[in-house]
Amino acid sequence: MIFRPDLILLHAPSVYDFRKIPNLFGPISDVVPSTPVFEMYPVGFSSIAEYLERNGVGVQIINLAYRMLTDADYDVEKRISKLRPKAFGIDLHWLVHAQGSIEIAKLCKKYHPDIPVIFGGLSSTYYHEQLIQYPEIDYVFRGDTTEIPLLTLMKRILAGDETRSNIPNLSWKDANEETRVNPHSYTLKELNSFSNNYKNLFKIAVKYGDIKSMTAIYDWWSYPITAVMTCKGCTHNCVICGGSHKGLKYYAHRNKPAYRSPELIVEDIKDISRFTTSPVFIVGDLNQPPNDYGDKVISGIKKLNMKNHLVVELFTPCDPSFFRKLSDAVPNFNVEISPESHDEEVRRASGKTYSNADMESTIAAALENGCQKFDIFFMIGVPKQTTASVMETIDYCDHLLNKFGKKVVPFIAPLAPFLDPGSIAYENPEEFGYDILYTSFEEHRTAMLNPSWKYFLNYQTKWMTRDQIVDVTYDAGKRLNEIKLAHGLIGESDYKIVSDKIDYARNLIERIDDIIRKFEGVEREQALKSLQLDLQKDSISTVCEENEIKWPVLKSGFKFFQIAKAIVFE
């Protein structure tokens, strides 16, 4: 029996329709587990679906970005036209979805003018007053955790109750189309009432008869990376991050992080390891929370005897004892850290104060205790960084590989497509040397329709123009590719793929710039179409090979018998 959902959560591609619009997305997603379409939907979808289903509201997830990416003939309009929920929910968590989310909302209203459209996510929170002015949007929820207010709204929609004025964190239009902004009075203090349980995702996929549409990323069935959320919020103030302590306090009313209990984190990991042999990524530094939080999580994991690779992230260097405990708890663990730059002055300007010596001591301790892979992410476009500094960062990558060997895997990528609105640097651009090029939501939305990622960028800095950021991204990517080949991190085949893609991308950038200089209107549009830009060929694995960011998977990814058993009997 197939059920009809009350709420359908739709995840839009970054640009609709990317299959028809000529776009050189470039390396904007090279170091995240998705394509430039950003088909990976927020973890909040899973949490919302689990909580509302548990409280009597049926929720289906339809990942339109994934369906469009994997099926050239997938007809989004036809699919939406046949849906009959009581409400549509569209995430606008990452601002990269500014264009796609609005277009999907338009389709919902085109075919279902009387079904309300609800927006939510961090970018929705920041731009709520502008978003609610769009005729396609009826409600916008503010805040980083809105399951309870959303449940209230859905219960009232189902009951035919028009009362909206006392639902916290809600921006909405009344019967006269006047904008109303309810107080932002709800901020969750802990995460123990909710779950991003993957078992529930499989259950709702079966319940609503659409397994494909709940898929998280394009290669999830072969590489089902999973994430466990430890917290909402942060104690750190990285100046380019919209999720920093000051950033979230400013626009999301989060004064301090909300944590999920160590016991529930362990339970989440236990459930995941029942259903898959793939890596489990713990989101949030386990050393960040107080009261021996990390020790409690690690000691709980030890009792599971799990074989999956565990991935932990560090916000700062840590004591070697952390890795000794990890090594004792799991046979396979991996680590990642994002120092932004090798230059300690640039790093401090970005809001990170640790030294290279401290970071290298942490790397050494991790490797000595059995770390399988230590990823280090550097960024292009941060305060005080010059083109020369970027290339010196690449030299530092060579130093790290000479010192530690190829279990250390360095990456470098541009801060793209946007500097986060709400981040410390975005809100104080002069202080941090930024020239902000787009401020309104509409400017960001239309920016995503530009023909290359150079014109997506909503900033340039006192030290680098947009042209220089693009040029040095390709210079750095090519040099790092050479270094990885020399150290045996990649083979000749992958080296050539990345090298050729960089050369090809640079040529495309020049041709696009030439078209923009020479043509306008229809002539420009026709000239851009003649380039025949292709997502897979032009904008995936631009400055690194896509498998470089992946962690090992033990045997097959899924334990399908255990999944079926859980769906049927639990």
Coordinates of C-alpha atoms in Angstrom, one line a residue, residues 23-472:
N23 CA 27.1 27.2 -17.0
L24 CA 30.7 26.6 -16.2
F25 CA 30.3 25.8 -12.5
G26 CA 34.0 25.1 -12.1
P27 CA 35.5 23.8 -8.8
I28 CA 32.8 25.1 -6.5
S29 CA 32.0 21.6 -5.2
D30 CA 35.3 19.8 -5.7
V31 CA 36.0 19.2 -2.0
V32 CA 32.5 18.3 -0.9
P33 CA 30.6 15.0 -1.5
S34 CA 28.3 16.3 -4.2
T35 CA 28.4 17.8 -7.7
P36 CA 28.0 21.5 -8.5
V37 CA 24.2 20.8 -8.6
F38 CA 24.6 20.3 -4.8
E39 CA 22.2 17.4 -4.9
M40 CA 23.0 16.5 -1.3
Y41 CA 20.1 17.7 0.8
P42 CA 20.5 19.0 4.4
V43 CA 20.6 16.5 7.2
G44 CA 17.6 18.5 8.6
F45 CA 15.3 16.8 6.0
S46 CA 15.9 13.5 7.7
S47 CA 15.3 15.0 11.2
I48 CA 12.1 16.8 10.1
A49 CA 10.7 13.7 8.4
E50 CA 11.4 11.5 11.4
Y51 CA 9.9 13.9 14.0
L52 CA 6.8 14.8 12.0
E53 CA 6.1 11.2 11.0
R54 CA 6.4 10.3 14.7
N55 CA 3.8 12.9 15.5
G56 CA 1.3 11.9 12.9
V57 CA 2.3 14.1 9.9
G58 CA 3.3 12.1 6.8
V59 CA 6.5 13.4 5.2
Q60 CA 8.0 12.4 1.9
I61 CA 11.5 13.5 0.6
I62 CA 11.9 14.1 -3.1
N63 CA 15.5 15.0 -4.1
L64 CA 14.8 16.7 -7.4
A65 CA 18.4 17.6 -7.9
Y66 CA 19.5 14.0 -7.7
R67 CA 16.7 12.8 -10.0
M68 CA 17.6 15.5 -12.6
L69 CA 21.3 14.7 -12.3
T70 CA 20.9 11.0 -12.9
D71 CA 18.1 11.0 -15.4
A72 CA 18.3 13.3 -18.4
D73 CA 14.6 12.6 -19.2
Y74 CA 13.3 13.2 -15.6
D75 CA 10.4 15.6 -16.0
V76 CA 10.2 17.8 -13.0
E77 CA 7.1 19.7 -14.1
K78 CA 5.2 16.4 -14.7
R79 CA 6.3 15.0 -11.3
I80 CA 5.3 18.1 -9.4
S81 CA 2.0 18.4 -11.2
K82 CA 1.0 14.9 -10.0
L83 CA 1.8 15.6 -6.3
R84 CA -1.1 16.3 -3.9
P85 CA 0.3 17.1 -0.4
K86 CA -1.2 19.5 2.0
A87 CA 2.1 21.6 1.9
F88 CA 5.4 21.7 0.1
G89 CA 8.7 22.3 2.0
I90 CA 11.7 23.6 0.1
D91 CA 15.1 23.9 1.7
L92 CA 17.2 27.0 1.3
H93 CA 19.9 26.1 3.7
W94 CA 22.9 26.8 1.4
L95 CA 22.6 30.0 -0.6
V96 CA 23.9 28.1 -3.7
H97 CA 20.3 27.0 -4.1
A98 CA 19.0 30.6 -4.4
Q99 CA 18.0 30.2 -8.1
G100 CA 16.9 26.6 -8.1
S101 CA 14.7 26.8 -5.0
I102 CA 12.7 29.7 -6.3
E103 CA 12.1 28.0 -9.6
I104 CA 10.9 24.9 -7.9
A105 CA 8.6 27.0 -5.8
K106 CA 7.2 28.6 -9.0
L107 CA 6.4 25.2 -10.4
C108 CA 4.6 24.2 -7.2
K109 CA 2.4 27.3 -7.5
K110 CA 1.9 26.9 -11.2
Y111 CA 0.3 23.5 -10.7
H112 CA -1.0 23.8 -7.2
P113 CA -1.8 27.5 -6.5
D114 CA -3.7 26.6 -3.3
I115 CA -1.1 24.4 -1.7
P116 CA 1.2 26.4 0.6
V117 CA 5.0 26.5 0.0
I118 CA 7.2 26.6 3.1
F119 CA 10.9 27.7 3.0
G120 CA 13.5 27.0 5.7
G121 CA 17.2 26.8 6.4
L122 CA 20.0 29.1 7.3
S123 CA 19.9 31.2 4.1
S124 CA 16.1 31.4 4.4
T125 CA 16.6 32.7 7.9
Y126 CA 19.0 35.4 6.8
Y127 CA 16.8 36.5 3.9
H128 CA 13.4 35.8 5.3
E129 CA 12.0 39.3 4.9
Q130 CA 13.0 39.3 1.2
L131 CA 11.9 35.8 0.5
I132 CA 8.4 36.2 1.9
Q133 CA 7.9 39.0 -0.7
Y134 CA 8.1 36.4 -3.5
P135 CA 4.6 35.4 -4.6
E136 CA 5.6 31.7 -4.7
I137 CA 6.4 31.6 -1.0
D138 CA 3.8 31.5 1.7
Y139 CA 5.9 30.8 4.8
V140 CA 9.5 31.1 5.9
F141 CA 10.8 29.5 9.1
R142 CA 13.8 31.1 10.8
G143 CA 16.4 29.3 12.9
D144 CA 18.6 26.2 12.6
T145 CA 16.2 23.7 14.2
T146 CA 12.5 24.2 13.4
E147 CA 10.9 20.8 13.7
I148 CA 8.6 21.8 16.5
P149 CA 7.3 25.1 15.0
L150 CA 6.9 23.3 11.6
L151 CA 4.8 20.5 13.3
T152 CA 2.6 23.2 14.8
L153 CA 2.0 24.8 11.4
M154 CA 1.4 21.4 9.7
K155 CA -1.2 20.4 12.4
R156 CA -3.0 23.7 11.8
I157 CA -3.0 23.3 8.0
L158 CA -4.4 19.7 8.4
A159 CA -7.1 20.9 10.8
G160 CA -8.0 23.9 8.7
D161 CA -7.0 26.3 11.5
E162 CA -5.9 29.6 10.0
T163 CA -4.2 30.8 13.2
R164 CA -0.5 31.7 12.5
S165 CA 0.3 34.7 14.7
N166 CA 1.5 32.6 17.6
I167 CA 3.8 30.2 15.7
P168 CA 7.3 31.1 16.7
N169 CA 10.0 31.9 14.1
L170 CA 7.5 32.2 11.3
S171 CA 7.4 34.9 8.6
W172 CA 4.2 34.7 6.6
K173 CA 1.5 36.5 4.6
D174 CA -1.9 37.1 6.1
A175 CA -5.3 37.0 4.2
N176 CA -4.6 40.6 2.9
E177 CA -1.1 39.5 1.6
E178 CA 0.5 41.7 4.3
T179 CA 3.8 40.4 5.6
R180 CA 3.9 39.3 9.2
V181 CA 7.0 38.4 11.1
N182 CA 6.4 36.5 14.3
P183 CA 8.9 36.7 17.2
H184 CA 12.0 34.5 16.9
S185 CA 11.4 33.0 20.3
Y186 CA 12.2 29.3 19.7
T187 CA 15.8 28.2 19.8
L188 CA 16.4 24.6 20.7
K189 CA 18.8 24.1 23.6
E190 CA 19.6 20.4 23.0
L191 CA 19.2 17.9 20.1
N192 CA 18.0 14.8 22.0
S193 CA 14.4 15.0 20.8
F194 CA 15.3 14.5 17.2
S195 CA 17.1 12.1 15.0
N196 CA 18.6 11.9 11.5
N197 CA 18.1 8.1 11.6
Y198 CA 18.9 6.5 8.2
K199 CA 16.6 3.7 9.0
N200 CA 13.7 6.1 8.9
L201 CA 14.8 7.4 5.5
F202 CA 14.4 3.8 4.1
K203 CA 11.1 3.4 5.8
I204 CA 9.5 6.6 4.3
A205 CA 11.0 5.7 0.9
V206 CA 9.1 2.4 1.0
K207 CA 6.0 4.0 2.6
Y208 CA 5.6 6.5 -0.2
G209 CA 6.9 4.2 -3.0
D210 CA 9.8 6.2 -4.2
I211 CA 13.2 5.0 -3.1
K212 CA 15.2 6.9 -5.7
S213 CA 14.0 10.3 -4.6
M214 CA 15.3 10.0 -1.1
T215 CA 18.9 9.4 -2.3
A216 CA 21.2 11.9 -0.8
I217 CA 24.1 12.2 -3.3
Y218 CA 24.6 11.0 -6.9
D219 CA 26.8 8.0 -6.0
W220 CA 25.3 7.2 -2.7
W221 CA 24.3 3.6 -3.6
S222 CA 28.0 2.8 -4.3
Y223 CA 29.4 5.1 -1.7
P224 CA 26.8 5.7 1.1
I225 CA 28.7 8.1 3.2
T226 CA 26.7 8.9 6.4
A227 CA 26.8 11.8 8.8
V228 CA 26.1 12.0 12.5
M229 CA 25.3 15.5 13.8
T230 CA 26.8 16.3 17.3
C231 CA 25.6 19.9 17.5
K232 CA 23.9 22.9 16.1
G233 CA 26.0 26.0 16.5
C234 CA 29.7 26.6 17.2
T235 CA 32.0 28.1 19.8
H236 CA 34.5 29.4 17.1
N237 CA 34.5 32.6 15.1
C238 CA 35.9 31.8 11.7
V239 CA 35.3 35.0 9.8
I240 CA 34.2 33.5 6.5
C241 CA 31.7 31.0 8.0
G242 CA 28.0 31.8 8.3
G243 CA 27.8 29.1 11.0
S244 CA 30.2 30.8 13.3
H245 CA 29.3 31.7 16.9
K246 CA 28.9 35.4 16.1
G247 CA 27.2 34.7 12.8
L248 CA 24.5 32.4 14.2
K249 CA 23.9 34.7 17.2
Y250 CA 23.4 37.6 14.8
Y251 CA 20.8 36.2 12.4
A252 CA 19.6 32.9 13.9
H253 CA 19.4 33.8 17.6
R254 CA 21.7 30.9 18.7
N255 CA 23.7 32.2 21.6
K256 CA 25.5 28.9 22.3
P257 CA 25.7 25.4 20.7
A258 CA 23.0 22.8 21.3
Y259 CA 24.5 19.3 21.6
R260 CA 23.2 15.8 21.1
S261 CA 23.9 13.6 24.1
P262 CA 27.0 11.2 23.8
E263 CA 24.7 8.3 24.4
L264 CA 22.5 9.2 21.4
I265 CA 25.5 9.8 19.2
V266 CA 26.6 6.3 19.9
E267 CA 23.2 5.0 19.2
D268 CA 23.1 6.8 15.9
I269 CA 26.5 5.2 14.9
K270 CA 25.3 1.8 16.1
D271 CA 22.2 2.0 13.8
I272 CA 24.3 3.2 10.8
S273 CA 26.8 0.3 11.3
R274 CA 23.9 -2.1 11.3
F275 CA 22.8 -1.1 7.8
T276 CA 26.1 -0.1 6.0
T277 CA 29.8 -0.8 6.0
S278 CA 30.5 2.7 4.7
P279 CA 32.3 5.6 6.5
V280 CA 30.5 7.4 9.4
F281 CA 31.3 11.1 9.5
I282 CA 30.9 12.7 12.9
V283 CA 30.0 16.3 12.2
G284 CA 31.4 18.7 14.8
D285 CA 34.7 18.5 16.7
L286 CA 34.3 16.1 19.5
N287 CA 36.7 18.2 21.5
Q288 CA 34.4 21.3 21.3
P289 CA 31.7 20.3 23.9
P290 CA 32.4 20.5 27.6
N291 CA 32.3 17.8 30.3
D292 CA 34.3 15.0 28.7
Y293 CA 31.8 14.8 25.8
G294 CA 34.3 13.4 23.4
D295 CA 35.6 10.8 25.8
K296 CA 32.0 9.6 26.4
V297 CA 31.3 9.3 22.7
I298 CA 34.6 7.4 22.1
S299 CA 34.1 5.0 25.0
G300 CA 30.6 4.3 23.8
I301 CA 31.8 3.6 20.2
K302 CA 34.4 1.2 21.6
K303 CA 31.6 -1.1 22.9
L304 CA 30.1 -1.3 19.4
N305 CA 33.1 -3.2 18.0
M306 CA 32.3 -1.5 14.7
K307 CA 34.4 -2.0 11.6
N308 CA 33.3 1.0 9.6
H309 CA 35.8 3.8 9.0
L310 CA 35.1 6.6 11.5
V311 CA 35.8 10.1 10.3
V312 CA 36.3 13.0 12.8
E313 CA 36.8 16.6 12.1
L314 CA 39.0 19.0 14.1
F315 CA 38.4 22.7 14.5
T316 CA 41.8 23.1 16.2
P317 CA 44.9 20.9 16.9
C318 CA 44.3 18.6 19.9
D319 CA 46.1 16.5 22.5
P320 CA 47.6 13.2 21.3
S321 CA 45.6 11.4 23.9
F322 CA 42.5 12.0 21.7
F323 CA 44.0 9.8 19.0
R324 CA 45.1 7.1 21.4
K325 CA 41.5 6.8 22.6
L326 CA 40.2 6.7 19.0
S327 CA 42.7 4.0 18.1
D328 CA 41.7 1.9 21.0
A329 CA 38.0 2.3 20.1
V330 CA 37.9 1.7 16.4
P331 CA 40.3 -0.2 14.0
N332 CA 39.8 2.5 11.2
F333 CA 39.7 6.2 11.8
N334 CA 40.3 9.2 9.6
V335 CA 40.7 12.9 10.4
E336 CA 40.2 16.2 8.6
I337 CA 41.1 19.8 9.5
S338 CA 40.8 23.1 7.6
P339 CA 43.6 25.5 8.4
E340 CA 42.7 27.8 5.4
S341 CA 46.3 28.8 4.8
H342 CA 49.9 27.7 5.6
D343 CA 50.5 31.4 6.5
E344 CA 49.8 31.9 10.2
E345 CA 49.1 35.6 9.7
V346 CA 46.5 34.8 7.1
R347 CA 45.1 32.0 9.3
R348 CA 44.7 34.4 12.2
A349 CA 43.0 37.0 10.0
S350 CA 40.5 34.1 9.1
G351 CA 39.8 33.6 12.8
K352 CA 42.0 30.6 13.5
T353 CA 45.0 31.1 15.9
Y354 CA 46.9 27.9 16.0
S355 CA 50.4 27.5 14.6
N356 CA 51.8 25.2 12.0
A357 CA 53.9 23.5 14.6
D358 CA 50.8 22.6 16.6
M359 CA 49.0 21.4 13.5
E360 CA 51.9 19.2 12.5
S361 CA 52.2 17.8 16.0
T362 CA 48.5 16.8 15.7
I363 CA 49.1 15.2 12.3
A364 CA 52.0 13.2 13.7
A365 CA 50.0 12.0 16.8
A366 CA 47.1 10.9 14.5
L367 CA 49.3 8.9 12.2
E368 CA 51.3 7.4 15.0
N369 CA 48.1 6.1 16.4
G370 CA 46.8 4.5 13.2
C371 CA 45.0 7.3 11.4
Q372 CA 44.3 5.9 7.9
K373 CA 43.8 9.2 6.1
F374 CA 44.4 12.8 7.3
D375 CA 42.7 15.4 5.0
I376 CA 43.9 19.0 5.1
F377 CA 41.7 21.6 3.4
F378 CA 43.2 25.0 2.4
M379 CA 41.0 27.9 1.0
I380 CA 41.5 30.5 -1.6
G381 CA 39.9 33.9 -1.0
V382 CA 40.5 34.5 2.7
P383 CA 41.6 37.8 4.3
K384 CA 45.2 38.9 3.7
Q385 CA 45.8 36.2 1.2
T386 CA 47.7 37.1 -2.1
T387 CA 48.2 35.0 -5.2
A388 CA 51.8 34.5 -4.0
S389 CA 50.6 33.3 -0.6
V390 CA 48.3 30.7 -2.3
M391 CA 51.2 29.3 -4.2
E392 CA 53.3 29.2 -1.1
T393 CA 50.5 27.1 0.5
I394 CA 51.1 24.6 -2.3
D395 CA 54.8 24.5 -1.4
Y396 CA 53.7 23.8 2.2
C397 CA 51.6 20.9 0.9
D398 CA 54.8 19.4 -0.6
H399 CA 56.5 19.9 2.8
L400 CA 53.7 18.0 4.6
L401 CA 53.9 15.1 2.1
N402 CA 57.7 15.0 2.4
K403 CA 57.4 14.9 6.2
F404 CA 54.4 12.6 6.7
G405 CA 53.9 10.6 3.6
K406 CA 50.8 10.0 1.5
K407 CA 48.4 9.3 4.4
V408 CA 48.2 13.1 4.5
V409 CA 46.0 14.3 1.7
P410 CA 46.0 18.1 1.1
F411 CA 43.3 20.0 -0.9
I412 CA 42.9 23.5 -2.0
A413 CA 39.7 25.1 -3.3
P414 CA 38.2 28.6 -3.8
L415 CA 35.7 30.1 -1.3
A416 CA 32.9 29.8 -3.8
P417 CA 30.3 30.5 -4.9
F418 CA 29.6 32.9 -2.1
L419 CA 31.1 34.4 1.0
D420 CA 28.3 33.5 3.5
P421 CA 25.9 36.3 4.2
G422 CA 25.8 36.5 8.0
S423 CA 29.4 35.6 8.4
I424 CA 31.7 38.0 10.3
A425 CA 33.5 39.1 7.1
Y426 CA 30.4 39.6 5.1
E427 CA 28.8 41.8 7.8
N428 CA 32.1 43.7 8.3
P429 CA 33.7 43.7 4.9
E430 CA 35.9 46.8 5.2
E431 CA 37.4 45.5 8.4
F432 CA 38.4 42.2 6.8
G433 CA 39.3 43.5 3.3
Y434 CA 36.3 42.3 1.3
D435 CA 34.4 44.1 -1.4
I436 CA 30.9 42.7 -1.4
L437 CA 29.4 42.5 -4.9
Y438 CA 26.0 41.1 -4.1
T439 CA 23.9 42.0 -1.1
S440 CA 20.3 41.2 -1.8
F441 CA 18.8 37.7 -2.2
E442 CA 17.7 38.5 -5.8
E443 CA 21.3 39.5 -6.7
H444 CA 22.5 36.1 -5.5
R445 CA 19.7 34.3 -7.3
T446 CA 20.5 35.9 -10.6
A447 CA 24.3 35.5 -10.1
M448 CA 23.8 31.7 -10.3
L449 CA 22.6 32.2 -13.9
N450 CA 25.9 33.7 -15.0
P451 CA 27.9 31.6 -17.5
S452 CA 30.9 30.9 -15.3
W453 CA 31.7 30.6 -11.6
K454 CA 33.9 33.7 -11.8
Y455 CA 30.7 35.7 -12.0
F456 CA 29.0 33.7 -9.2
L457 CA 31.5 35.1 -6.7
N458 CA 29.8 37.6 -4.5
Y459 CA 33.1 39.1 -3.3
Q460 CA 36.7 40.1 -4.1
T461 CA 39.3 41.1 -1.6
K462 CA 41.7 43.9 -1.0
W463 CA 44.5 41.4 -2.1
M464 CA 42.8 39.6 -5.0
T465 CA 40.3 40.4 -7.6
R466 CA 37.8 37.9 -8.9
D467 CA 40.0 37.3 -12.0
Q468 CA 43.0 36.6 -9.7
I469 CA 41.0 34.3 -7.5
V470 CA 40.0 32.2 -10.5
D471 CA 43.5 32.3 -12.1
V472 CA 45.3 31.3 -8.9

